[in-house]
Amino acid sequence: MEEKNKTKSFVLRIDAEMMGAIEKWAADDFRSVNGQILFLLDNALKKSGRKPKKNAPKCE
């Protein structure tokens, strides 16, 4: 049975200065760092017109 809401984990290497800025931004927005990164990626995908439609087939 296929799950609808699958998530994938991966390692992200990020410099300390950028991480500090993301941590502060996340705290300001009452989000976790993970939630903030997902929020930023989602907005970037929407802005670029690359966010997949919910019912669109996924490329893997």
PDB file of C-alpha atoms in Angstrom:
ATOM      1  CA  MET A   1       0.000   0.000   0.000  1.00  0.00           C
ATOM      2  CA  GLU A   2       1.398   3.384  -1.016  1.00  0.00           C
ATOM      3  CA  GLU A   3       1.602   6.173   1.556  1.00  0.00           C
ATOM      4  CA  LYS A   4       0.298   9.562   0.452  1.00  0.00           C
ATOM      5  CA  ASN A   5       2.585  11.731   2.578  1.00  0.00           C
ATOM      6  CA  LYS A   6       6.081  10.272   2.270  1.00  0.00           C
ATOM      7  CA  THR A   7       9.043  12.279   3.469  1.00  0.00           C
ATOM      8  CA  LYS A   8      12.691  11.715   2.695  1.00  0.00           C
ATOM      9  CA  SER A   9      15.614  12.446   4.962  1.00  0.00           C
ATOM     10  CA  PHE A  10      18.985  13.701   3.797  1.00  0.00           C
ATOM     11  CA  VAL A  11      22.108  15.353   5.177  1.00  0.00           C
ATOM     12  CA  LEU A  12      22.457  19.079   4.586  1.00  0.00           C
ATOM     13  CA  ARG A  13      25.839  20.707   5.010  1.00  0.00           C
ATOM     14  CA  ILE A  14      25.496  24.398   5.778  1.00  0.00           C
ATOM     15  CA  ASP A  15      27.972  26.918   7.121  1.00  0.00           C
ATOM     16  CA  ALA A  16      27.581  28.115  10.714  1.00  0.00           C
ATOM     17  CA  GLU A  17      26.735  31.721   9.790  1.00  0.00           C
ATOM     18  CA  MET A  18      23.884  30.707   7.493  1.00  0.00           C
ATOM     19  CA  MET A  19      22.611  28.170  10.028  1.00  0.00           C
ATOM     20  CA  GLY A  20      22.557  30.840  12.712  1.00  0.00           C
ATOM     21  CA  ALA A  21      20.526  33.143  10.473  1.00  0.00           C
ATOM     22  CA  ILE A  22      18.044  30.338   9.686  1.00  0.00           C
ATOM     23  CA  GLU A  23      17.741  29.438  13.384  1.00  0.00           C
ATOM     24  CA  LYS A  24      16.966  33.055  14.294  1.00  0.00           C
ATOM     25  CA  TRP A  25      14.470  33.407  11.425  1.00  0.00           C
ATOM     26  CA  ALA A  26      12.768  30.165  12.455  1.00  0.00           C
ATOM     27  CA  ALA A  27      12.492  31.360  16.064  1.00  0.00           C
ATOM     28  CA  ASP A  28      11.082  34.711  14.902  1.00  0.00           C
ATOM     29  CA  ASP A  29       8.415  32.843  12.894  1.00  0.00           C
ATOM     30  CA  PHE A  30       7.741  30.292  15.700  1.00  0.00           C
ATOM     31  CA  ARG A  31       8.910  27.397  13.508  1.00  0.00           C
ATOM     32  CA  SER A  32      11.476  24.663  13.916  1.00  0.00           C
ATOM     33  CA  VAL A  33      14.590  24.945  11.750  1.00  0.00           C
ATOM     34  CA  ASN A  34      13.323  22.003   9.695  1.00  0.00           C
ATOM     35  CA  GLY A  35       9.934  23.689   9.312  1.00  0.00           C
ATOM     36  CA  GLN A  36      11.589  26.946   8.277  1.00  0.00           C
ATOM     37  CA  ILE A  37      13.721  25.245   5.621  1.00  0.00           C
ATOM     38  CA  LEU A  38      10.636  23.441   4.253  1.00  0.00           C
ATOM     39  CA  PHE A  39       8.746  26.760   4.221  1.00  0.00           C
ATOM     40  CA  LEU A  40      11.551  28.469   2.305  1.00  0.00           C
ATOM     41  CA  LEU A  41      11.860  25.637  -0.208  1.00  0.00           C
ATOM     42  CA  ASP A  42       8.091  25.530  -0.734  1.00  0.00           C
ATOM     43  CA  ASN A  43       7.989  29.289  -1.394  1.00  0.00           C
ATOM     44  CA  ALA A  44      10.941  29.062  -3.795  1.00  0.00           C
ATOM     45  CA  LEU A  45       9.249  26.249  -5.738  1.00  0.00           C
ATOM     46  CA  LYS A  46       5.987  28.218  -5.957  1.00  0.00           C
ATOM     47  CA  LYS A  47       7.779  31.399  -7.058  1.00  0.00           C
ATOM     48  CA  SER A  48       9.689  29.579  -9.787  1.00  0.00           C
ATOM     49  CA  GLY A  49       6.607  27.714 -11.023  1.00  0.00           C
ATOM     50  CA  ARG A  50       8.244  24.377 -10.250  1.00  0.00           C
ATOM     51  CA  LYS A  51       6.051  23.186  -7.400  1.00  0.00           C
ATOM     52  CA  PRO A  52       4.420  19.909  -8.435  1.00  0.00           C
ATOM     53  CA  LYS A  53       0.647  19.761  -8.536  1.00  0.00           C
ATOM     54  CA  LYS A  54      -0.838  17.588  -5.767  1.00  0.00           C
ATOM     55  CA  ASN A  55      -2.274  15.026  -8.215  1.00  0.00           C
ATOM     56  CA  ALA A  56       0.612  15.128 -10.687  1.00  0.00           C
ATOM     57  CA  PRO A  57       2.648  11.940 -11.104  1.00  0.00           C
ATOM     58  CA  LYS A  58       5.971  12.083  -9.286  1.00  0.00           C
ATOM     59  CA  CYS A  59       9.277  11.638 -11.079  1.00  0.00           C
ATOM     60  CA  GLU A  60      11.707   9.412  -9.224  1.00  0.00           C
TER      61      GLU A  60
END
